[in-house]
Each structure stands twice: as C-alpha cells, then as structure tokens.
Coordinates of C-alpha atoms and ligand atoms in Angstrom, one line a residue:
M84 CA 99.6 40.1 182.4
K85 CA 98.4 42.0 179.3
A86 CA 99.9 39.5 176.9
F87 CA 97.5 36.8 178.3
D88 CA 94.3 38.8 177.6
K89 CA 93.8 37.3 174.2
F90 CA 93.4 33.9 175.8
V91 CA 90.9 34.9 178.5
R92 CA 87.7 36.7 178.0
R93 CA 87.6 39.2 180.9
K94 CA 83.9 40.0 180.9
I95 CA 82.0 37.1 182.5
V96 CA 79.5 35.7 180.0
Y97 CA 77.8 32.5 180.8
P98 CA 78.3 29.6 180.5
C99 CA 81.6 30.2 182.2
L100 CA 84.5 28.0 183.4
S101 CA 85.7 29.5 186.6
I102 CA 89.2 29.0 187.7
D103 CA 90.5 29.7 191.3
K104 CA 94.2 30.6 191.2
E105 CA 94.6 30.3 195.0
K106 CA 93.3 26.8 195.1
L107 CA 95.5 25.7 192.2
T108 CA 98.5 27.3 193.9
K109 CA 97.8 25.3 197.0
N110 CA 97.6 22.0 195.0
A111 CA 100.7 22.8 193.1
K112 CA 102.9 23.8 196.1
F113 CA 101.8 20.8 198.1
L114 CA 102.3 18.2 195.3
I115 CA 105.5 19.7 193.9
E116 CA 107.1 19.8 197.4
T117 CA 105.9 16.3 198.3
C118 CA 107.4 14.9 195.1
E119 CA 110.6 17.0 195.6
K120 CA 111.2 15.3 199.0
K121 CA 111.3 12.0 197.1
Q122 CA 113.7 13.4 194.4
V123 CA 110.8 13.4 191.9
D124 CA 110.5 16.3 189.5
V125 CA 107.0 17.3 188.4
M126 CA 106.0 18.0 184.8
A127 CA 102.8 20.1 185.1
V128 CA 100.4 18.9 182.4
T129 CA 98.3 21.7 181.0
K130 CA 96.1 20.1 178.4
A131 CA 92.9 19.7 180.5
F132 CA 92.7 23.5 180.6
C133 CA 94.0 24.1 177.1
A134 CA 97.1 25.7 178.5
I135 CA 95.7 29.1 179.5
P136 CA 99.0 30.8 180.2
E137 CA 97.8 32.6 183.3
V138 CA 96.9 29.3 184.8
A139 CA 100.1 27.5 183.6
E140 CA 102.1 30.3 185.3
I141 CA 100.8 29.1 188.7
F142 CA 102.7 25.9 188.3
V143 CA 105.9 27.6 187.2
K144 CA 105.7 29.9 190.2
A145 CA 105.1 26.9 192.5
G146 CA 108.3 25.4 191.3
A147 CA 107.5 23.2 188.3
R148 CA 110.5 23.2 185.9
Y149 CA 108.6 21.6 183.1
L150 CA 105.2 22.4 181.4
A151 CA 103.8 19.5 179.4
D152 CA 101.0 19.3 176.9
S153 CA 99.9 16.9 174.2
R154 CA 99.2 19.7 171.6
V155 CA 101.8 21.9 170.0
E156 CA 99.3 24.7 169.7
N157 CA 99.0 24.7 173.5
L158 CA 102.8 24.8 174.0
K159 CA 103.0 27.7 171.6
K160 CA 100.7 29.7 174.0
L161 CA 103.2 29.0 176.8
S162 CA 106.2 30.5 174.9
D163 CA 106.6 33.4 177.3
L164 CA 106.8 31.2 180.4
S165 CA 110.3 30.2 181.6
A166 CA 110.0 26.5 181.9
N167 CA 111.0 23.5 179.8
K168 CA 108.2 22.7 177.4
V169 CA 107.4 19.0 176.8
L170 CA 105.2 17.6 174.0
L171 CA 103.4 14.6 175.4
R172 CA 101.8 13.2 172.3
L173 CA 104.2 11.6 169.8
P174 CA 104.9 14.3 167.2
M175 CA 103.0 14.0 163.9
A176 CA 105.1 13.9 160.7
D177 CA 103.7 17.2 159.6
E178 CA 104.3 19.2 162.8
I179 CA 108.0 18.6 163.1
E180 CA 108.9 22.3 162.6
D181 CA 106.5 23.5 165.3
V182 CA 107.7 20.8 167.7
V183 CA 111.3 21.9 167.4
S184 CA 110.1 25.6 167.7
Y185 CA 107.9 25.2 170.8
A186 CA 109.1 22.1 172.7
N187 CA 112.5 21.4 174.2
I188 CA 111.6 17.8 174.7
S189 CA 109.1 15.4 173.0
L190 CA 107.9 11.9 173.8
N191 CA 109.0 9.5 171.1
S192 CA 108.9 5.9 169.9
E193 CA 109.4 6.1 166.1
R194 CA 112.8 6.3 164.3
S195 CA 111.5 8.2 161.3
T196 CA 110.1 10.9 163.7
I197 CA 113.3 11.1 165.7
K198 CA 115.3 11.4 162.5
A199 CA 113.0 14.2 161.3
L200 CA 113.3 16.1 164.6
G201 CA 117.1 15.8 164.4
D202 CA 117.2 17.1 160.8
E203 CA 115.0 20.1 161.7
A204 CA 117.0 20.9 164.9
K205 CA 120.3 20.7 162.9
K206 CA 118.9 23.2 160.4
R207 CA 118.5 25.6 163.3
N208 CA 121.7 24.8 165.0
C209 CA 119.9 23.5 168.1
T210 CA 119.2 20.2 169.7
H211 CA 115.9 18.6 170.5
G212 CA 115.4 16.4 173.6
I213 CA 114.0 12.9 173.2
L214 CA 112.1 11.2 176.0
L215 CA 112.0 7.6 174.8
M216 CA 108.7 5.9 175.7
I217 CA 108.7 2.3 176.7
D218 CA 105.4 0.3 176.7
L219 CA 105.2 -1.8 179.9
G220 CA 101.8 -3.2 179.3
D221 CA 99.2 -0.5 178.9
L222 CA 99.4 -0.7 175.1
R223 CA 99.3 2.9 174.2
E224 CA 102.6 4.6 173.1
G225 CA 106.1 3.2 173.5
I226 CA 108.7 0.7 172.1
L227 CA 108.8 -2.8 173.5
P228 CA 111.5 -3.5 176.2
S229 CA 113.3 -5.8 173.8
D230 CA 113.8 -3.0 171.3
V231 CA 115.4 -0.6 173.9
S232 CA 119.0 -1.3 173.1
S233 CA 118.9 -0.8 169.4
M234 CA 116.6 2.2 169.7
V235 CA 118.9 4.0 172.1
K236 CA 121.8 3.3 169.8
F237 CA 119.8 4.8 166.9
I238 CA 119.0 8.0 169.0
L239 CA 122.6 8.4 170.1
D240 CA 123.7 8.1 166.5
T241 CA 121.2 10.7 165.2
S242 CA 122.6 14.2 165.2
G243 CA 120.3 17.1 166.3
V244 CA 118.7 15.1 169.1
T245 CA 119.8 14.2 172.6
L246 CA 118.4 11.4 174.7
K247 CA 117.0 13.0 177.8
G248 CA 115.6 9.9 179.3
V249 CA 112.9 7.2 179.3
G250 CA 109.3 7.2 180.3
V251 CA 106.2 5.0 180.6
N252 CA 102.5 5.7 180.3
L253 CA 100.1 3.6 182.3
T254 CA 96.4 3.6 183.2
C255 CA 95.4 5.4 180.0
Y256 CA 94.3 2.9 177.5
G257 CA 94.7 -0.5 179.1
G258 CA 94.0 0.7 182.7
V259 CA 97.2 -0.9 183.9
I260 CA 98.0 0.2 187.5
P261 CA 101.6 1.4 188.1
D262 CA 103.4 -0.7 190.7
Q263 CA 106.8 -1.7 191.9
N264 CA 107.0 -4.3 189.2
N265 CA 106.3 -2.2 186.1
L266 CA 108.0 0.9 187.3
G267 CA 110.9 -1.1 188.7
K268 CA 111.3 -2.5 185.2
L269 CA 111.5 1.0 183.9
V270 CA 114.3 1.9 186.4
D271 CA 116.1 -1.4 185.5
L272 CA 116.0 -0.5 181.8
A273 CA 117.3 3.1 182.5
R274 CA 120.3 1.6 184.5
Q275 CA 120.9 -0.9 181.7
I276 CA 121.0 1.9 179.1
E277 CA 123.4 4.0 181.2
E278 CA 125.7 1.1 181.6
E279 CA 125.7 -0.2 178.0
F280 CA 126.1 3.3 176.4
D281 CA 128.0 5.1 179.2
V282 CA 125.4 7.9 179.3
K283 CA 123.5 9.6 182.1
L284 CA 119.7 9.8 181.8
D285 CA 118.3 13.0 183.4
I286 CA 114.7 11.8 183.3
V287 CA 113.1 8.5 184.3
S288 CA 109.5 9.4 184.0
G289 CA 107.2 7.0 185.9
G290 CA 103.8 8.0 184.5
N291 CA 100.9 10.3 185.3
S292 CA 98.6 11.0 188.2
S293 CA 98.0 7.3 188.6
S294 CA 101.5 6.8 189.9
Y295 CA 101.1 9.3 192.7
Y296 CA 99.7 6.8 195.2
L297 CA 103.2 5.2 195.2
V298 CA 104.7 8.5 196.3
E299 CA 102.1 8.7 199.1
N300 CA 102.6 5.1 200.4
G301 CA 106.4 5.2 200.0
N302 CA 106.5 2.5 197.3
L303 CA 107.7 4.5 194.3
P304 CA 110.8 2.6 193.1
K305 CA 114.0 4.5 193.8
G306 CA 115.3 5.8 190.4
I307 CA 112.0 7.2 189.2
T308 CA 112.9 10.9 188.9
N309 CA 109.9 12.4 187.3
L310 CA 106.1 12.2 187.1
R311 CA 103.8 14.0 184.6
L312 CA 100.9 15.3 186.6
G313 CA 97.6 16.7 185.1
E314 CA 94.4 15.6 186.8
L315 CA 96.0 15.4 190.3
L316 CA 97.3 19.0 190.2
L317 CA 94.0 20.3 188.8
L318 CA 91.4 18.2 190.6
G319 CA 93.2 16.9 193.7
R320 CA 92.6 13.3 192.8
E321 CA 95.0 10.4 192.2
T322 CA 93.8 8.3 189.3
A323 CA 94.9 4.7 190.0
Y324 CA 92.0 4.3 192.5
G325 CA 90.2 7.7 192.1
N326 CA 90.9 8.8 195.7
P327 CA 91.0 12.4 196.8
V328 CA 94.5 13.4 197.9
K329 CA 94.7 15.1 201.3
N330 CA 96.0 18.7 201.4
T331 CA 94.7 19.4 197.9
C332 CA 91.4 21.0 196.6
D333 CA 89.0 19.4 194.2
D334 CA 87.1 22.6 193.5
A335 CA 89.7 24.8 191.8
F336 CA 87.5 24.6 188.7
C337 CA 83.7 25.0 188.4
L338 CA 81.1 25.6 185.7
K339 CA 78.6 28.5 186.1
A340 CA 75.5 28.5 183.8
Q341 CA 72.4 30.6 183.7
I342 CA 68.8 29.6 184.1
V343 CA 66.8 30.4 181.0
E344 CA 63.5 28.7 181.9
L345 CA 62.0 27.6 185.2
K346 CA 58.6 26.0 185.2
E347 CA 56.5 23.3 186.8
K348 CA 56.0 20.5 184.3
A349 CA 55.3 16.8 184.1
S350 CA 58.1 14.3 184.6
M351 CA 56.8 12.2 181.7
P352 CA 56.8 13.6 178.1
T353 CA 53.4 13.6 176.4
G354 CA 52.9 11.6 173.2
T355 CA 54.6 8.7 171.5
I356 CA 58.3 8.4 172.4
G357 CA 60.7 8.2 169.5
M358 CA 64.4 9.0 169.5
D359 CA 66.0 11.9 171.3
A360 CA 68.4 14.4 169.6
F361 CA 71.2 11.9 169.9
G362 CA 69.5 8.8 168.5
N363 CA 68.7 7.2 171.9
V364 CA 65.2 6.2 173.0
P365 CA 64.7 7.8 176.4
V366 CA 63.0 6.1 179.3
F367 CA 61.1 8.1 181.9
E368 CA 59.7 7.5 185.4
D369 CA 56.5 9.2 186.4
E370 CA 57.3 11.4 189.4
G371 CA 54.3 13.7 188.9
I372 CA 54.7 17.4 188.5
M373 CA 58.2 18.7 189.1
K374 CA 59.9 22.1 189.1
R375 CA 62.3 22.1 186.2
A376 CA 65.1 24.5 185.3
I377 CA 66.7 24.8 181.9
L378 CA 70.3 26.1 181.8
A379 CA 72.0 27.6 178.8
V380 CA 74.7 25.0 178.4
G381 CA 74.6 21.7 176.6
R382 CA 76.3 18.6 175.2
Q383 CA 78.2 20.8 172.7
D384 CA 80.1 22.1 175.7
V385 CA 79.9 19.2 178.2
S386 CA 78.4 15.8 179.0
P387 CA 75.7 16.1 181.7
D388 CA 77.0 13.0 183.3
D389 CA 80.3 14.8 184.2
L390 CA 78.7 17.6 186.2
I391 CA 78.3 17.6 189.9
P392 CA 75.7 20.2 191.1
H393 CA 77.0 22.3 194.1
D394 CA 73.4 22.4 195.2
K395 CA 73.1 18.8 196.5
N396 CA 69.3 18.9 196.2
I397 CA 69.4 19.3 192.4
E398 CA 69.1 16.4 190.0
I399 CA 70.4 16.5 186.4
L400 CA 67.7 15.1 184.2
G401 CA 69.5 15.3 180.9
A402 CA 70.8 17.5 178.1
S403 CA 70.5 18.3 174.5
S404 CA 73.1 20.1 172.4
D405 CA 72.5 23.5 174.1
H406 CA 70.2 22.9 177.0
L407 CA 70.8 21.3 180.4
I408 CA 67.6 20.1 182.1
L409 CA 67.4 20.0 185.9
N410 CA 64.9 18.9 188.5
V411 CA 65.1 21.6 191.2
T412 CA 61.9 20.5 193.1
K413 CA 63.8 19.5 196.2
S414 CA 66.1 22.5 196.3
E415 CA 66.0 24.8 199.3
E416 CA 66.9 27.8 197.2
T417 CA 64.3 29.8 195.4
Y418 CA 65.7 30.1 192.0
K419 CA 64.5 32.4 189.3
V420 CA 65.2 33.0 185.6
G421 CA 68.6 34.7 185.2
D422 CA 70.2 33.0 188.3
T423 CA 73.4 31.1 187.8
L424 CA 74.0 27.6 189.1
S425 CA 77.4 26.1 189.6
F426 CA 78.8 22.6 189.2
G427 CA 81.9 20.8 190.3
L428 CA 83.9 19.0 187.5
T429 CA 85.5 15.8 186.6
Y430 CA 88.5 15.4 184.3
G431 CA 86.1 14.8 181.3
S432 CA 84.0 17.9 182.0
L433 CA 87.1 20.1 182.6
L434 CA 88.6 19.0 179.3
S435 CA 85.4 19.6 177.2
L436 CA 84.5 22.9 178.9
S437 CA 88.0 24.2 178.4
T438 CA 87.9 23.2 174.8
S439 CA 84.4 24.7 174.0
S440 CA 84.8 28.2 172.5
Y441 CA 81.2 28.9 173.7
V442 CA 82.3 28.7 177.3
S443 CA 84.1 31.8 178.7
K444 CA 87.0 31.4 181.0
E445 CA 87.2 33.3 184.3
V446 CA 90.5 33.3 186.2
L447 CA 90.0 34.4 189.8
Ligands
PLP1168 C1 97.8 13.6 179.6 C2 99.1 12.9 179.9 C3 99.6 12.9 181.2 C4 98.9 13.5 182.4 O1 97.9 12.6 182.8 P1 97.0 12.8 184.1 O2 96.3 11.6 184.3 O3 96.1 14.0 183.8 O4 98.0 13.1 185.2 C5 100.8 12.3 181.3 N1 101.5 11.8 180.3 C6 101.0 11.7 179.1 C7 101.8 11.1 178.0 C8 99.8 12.3 178.8 O5 99.3 12.3 177.5

C-alpha cells in the first residue's frame, strides 16, 4: 500500500478523521450483495471522503465494478484501482482531456460537451462512455424526456463516444423522492431508446442512496440496473426518509479532536453583545456556571451542527473558525486538557472534514 501513503498522513495528529475499514467492508458487502440479488449494480461514490484510495479499495474488494466521483482530481487518485471510473458531475469544457484520461464514463446532458469528449477520445484512439442524464423532476442535471430521441441520435452519430445508458438524479436539489412512477418512466425511456435505435443500454441508473428504500421494500421497478451509492455505503443511512439501514454501520467514520482548554465559566458572556465572528448576534440563556471545554477544531473544518458527540452527556455550545466550545458539566467522564473527544458524523460533516487539509486522516 506504499503508493497510498501520500494521501494519508500516518502519524495521528488532531483533529483527525478516523476511518474504520472493517465497518466499511461490512456495509459494502451487505449493500452490494443485496443489490446484486435484484440485478442492480452498485457504483460506489467516493466524493464524501475525497476518494482516499485505501478506502475506495474496500469497495472494489467488496465487489463494486464502478467507482464514481464528481471531481476528476479524485478519479485521478484512483487510477491504480481496477474498476470502471465514472465522473458524476457533468464535465467542464476545460477539463475534457482529464475526463477522457481518468474516467471511462461520464454523466452528460450537453451536446457540445459530448462532442468535445468524442473529439478528445478519437485523438487517443479510444472511446469514452456516455451516461445520458434525464431530468425527471428534481431540476438538477439532465435533458427533458421530450429531448431524449434527438439527443440519443446525436450521441450515436458522434464518433469517439459510446452510449452506455441513461440515468436520473433525484432528491438532490428539488428533494423529489424516487418512486415507481419516476423510475418507471426512466425504464420506459430506456426501452424506447433500445427499440427506436436498435441498441442495448448496459446501464439504467436509478439514482443515489435515496432510491435504496425501493430495493428494501421490493418496489424498485424492474429494468433499473444500477444505483450510485455514497452516503448509504459510508454512513448506513438511506436518504429518501433518513432511516438507518439494518445490517449496516453508521459509525465507520468519526472525528477525534483534542481539548485545549477546560474551565468553569459563566454561561452568559459579560458585556454588551454585538456580532459573533460570523456576523450573527448570539443569544444566550443563563444556566449559571458550567464546565466548558474548548477543542482544537472549528468551522474552517466542520459545522458544529453536524457533529454528534459520542459522550451523550456533552452539549455543543458553538464554534468559531478554529474552536469548538462544549458544555461538559453533565459528563460522567473526568476530562483534562490533552484528552481527545470523538464525534459521530453526518454527510455534511464527513464531506467537510474530508476536504479540510487541517484534519488528518487515520485509516484503521
Ligand atoms: C453524489 C452523487 C451521488 C451519490 O449520492 P448519495 O446520496 O451520497 O448516495 C449519486 N449521483 C450523483 C450524480 C452524485 O453527484
């Protein structure tokens, strides 16, 4: 694993994002197998942990044939892993060369981009796979259903690209829940394309972690052959209703941060209250003297609202750029300066901690 060392700092320095390989393996095996039984292939989405190769490898070992990310930089890190690479965000006009270099397939909805990908692939005597995105109501990426026929004709007429299939994205911008109606429509469109153009579509990609509840309750329309799973694989949570999924772990990732001050202080600031560091006027309740801990991690790394203290008796009071302030009065532990506290994560905190270069990454 030497090649991975440049992406993971081995010495633990705090704050630290800790990643448990065993727990992720458990999630990956269970979810990939469960989907396989319904003839659904999983694209393992790596963006929330910035595609640390050692972590992405877990999904390949568990049977994922595709690794998917929204950033080309991340796919580049995964070059050594033997899986198909998929670029999830529509390619930018000025990253076409990298997209063809580091992704086998990209999600697309624009003719000029598809043409540019084809031209670049032709230059290199290869072909680039197109997953055509169709907007079924969530109003993020995708062509309208009425444009499908002419767009497919355009893709089939463009040299250097092959049409791998169609996909939809839901519950991202508009919050639209995947159901038999919208996913059924995707399957219908796929069948319509296959008939009209006499082609076979490998991939009919029915969305992200928010579509998994349909796998669980047996209502995923037949003909959906693929799901792109991020949050569910990482945090064991389906995202249509936010429910935990049985047989998966929600604690494969945690934040560890160190106490730099521990003192008894008032719960109310003294003096005239103006704005805090972020332009908000804070409001306080007088709870008398409390035992307060300051941790060396702050908003530059993570939003305090997205942290779940493992010590249930701790209350997060707030944070500034580099300091997280806790009320530890009710804790049964006797903390001291230098101790580390740990926190469970949400999708938002996982994303921002992964992205912060001030947070070290520990892969256990
Ligand atoms: C991020 C992303 C996913 C994964 O979403 P999760 O909710 O984490 O499963 C799937 N598809 C696209 C296009 C994405 O950008």
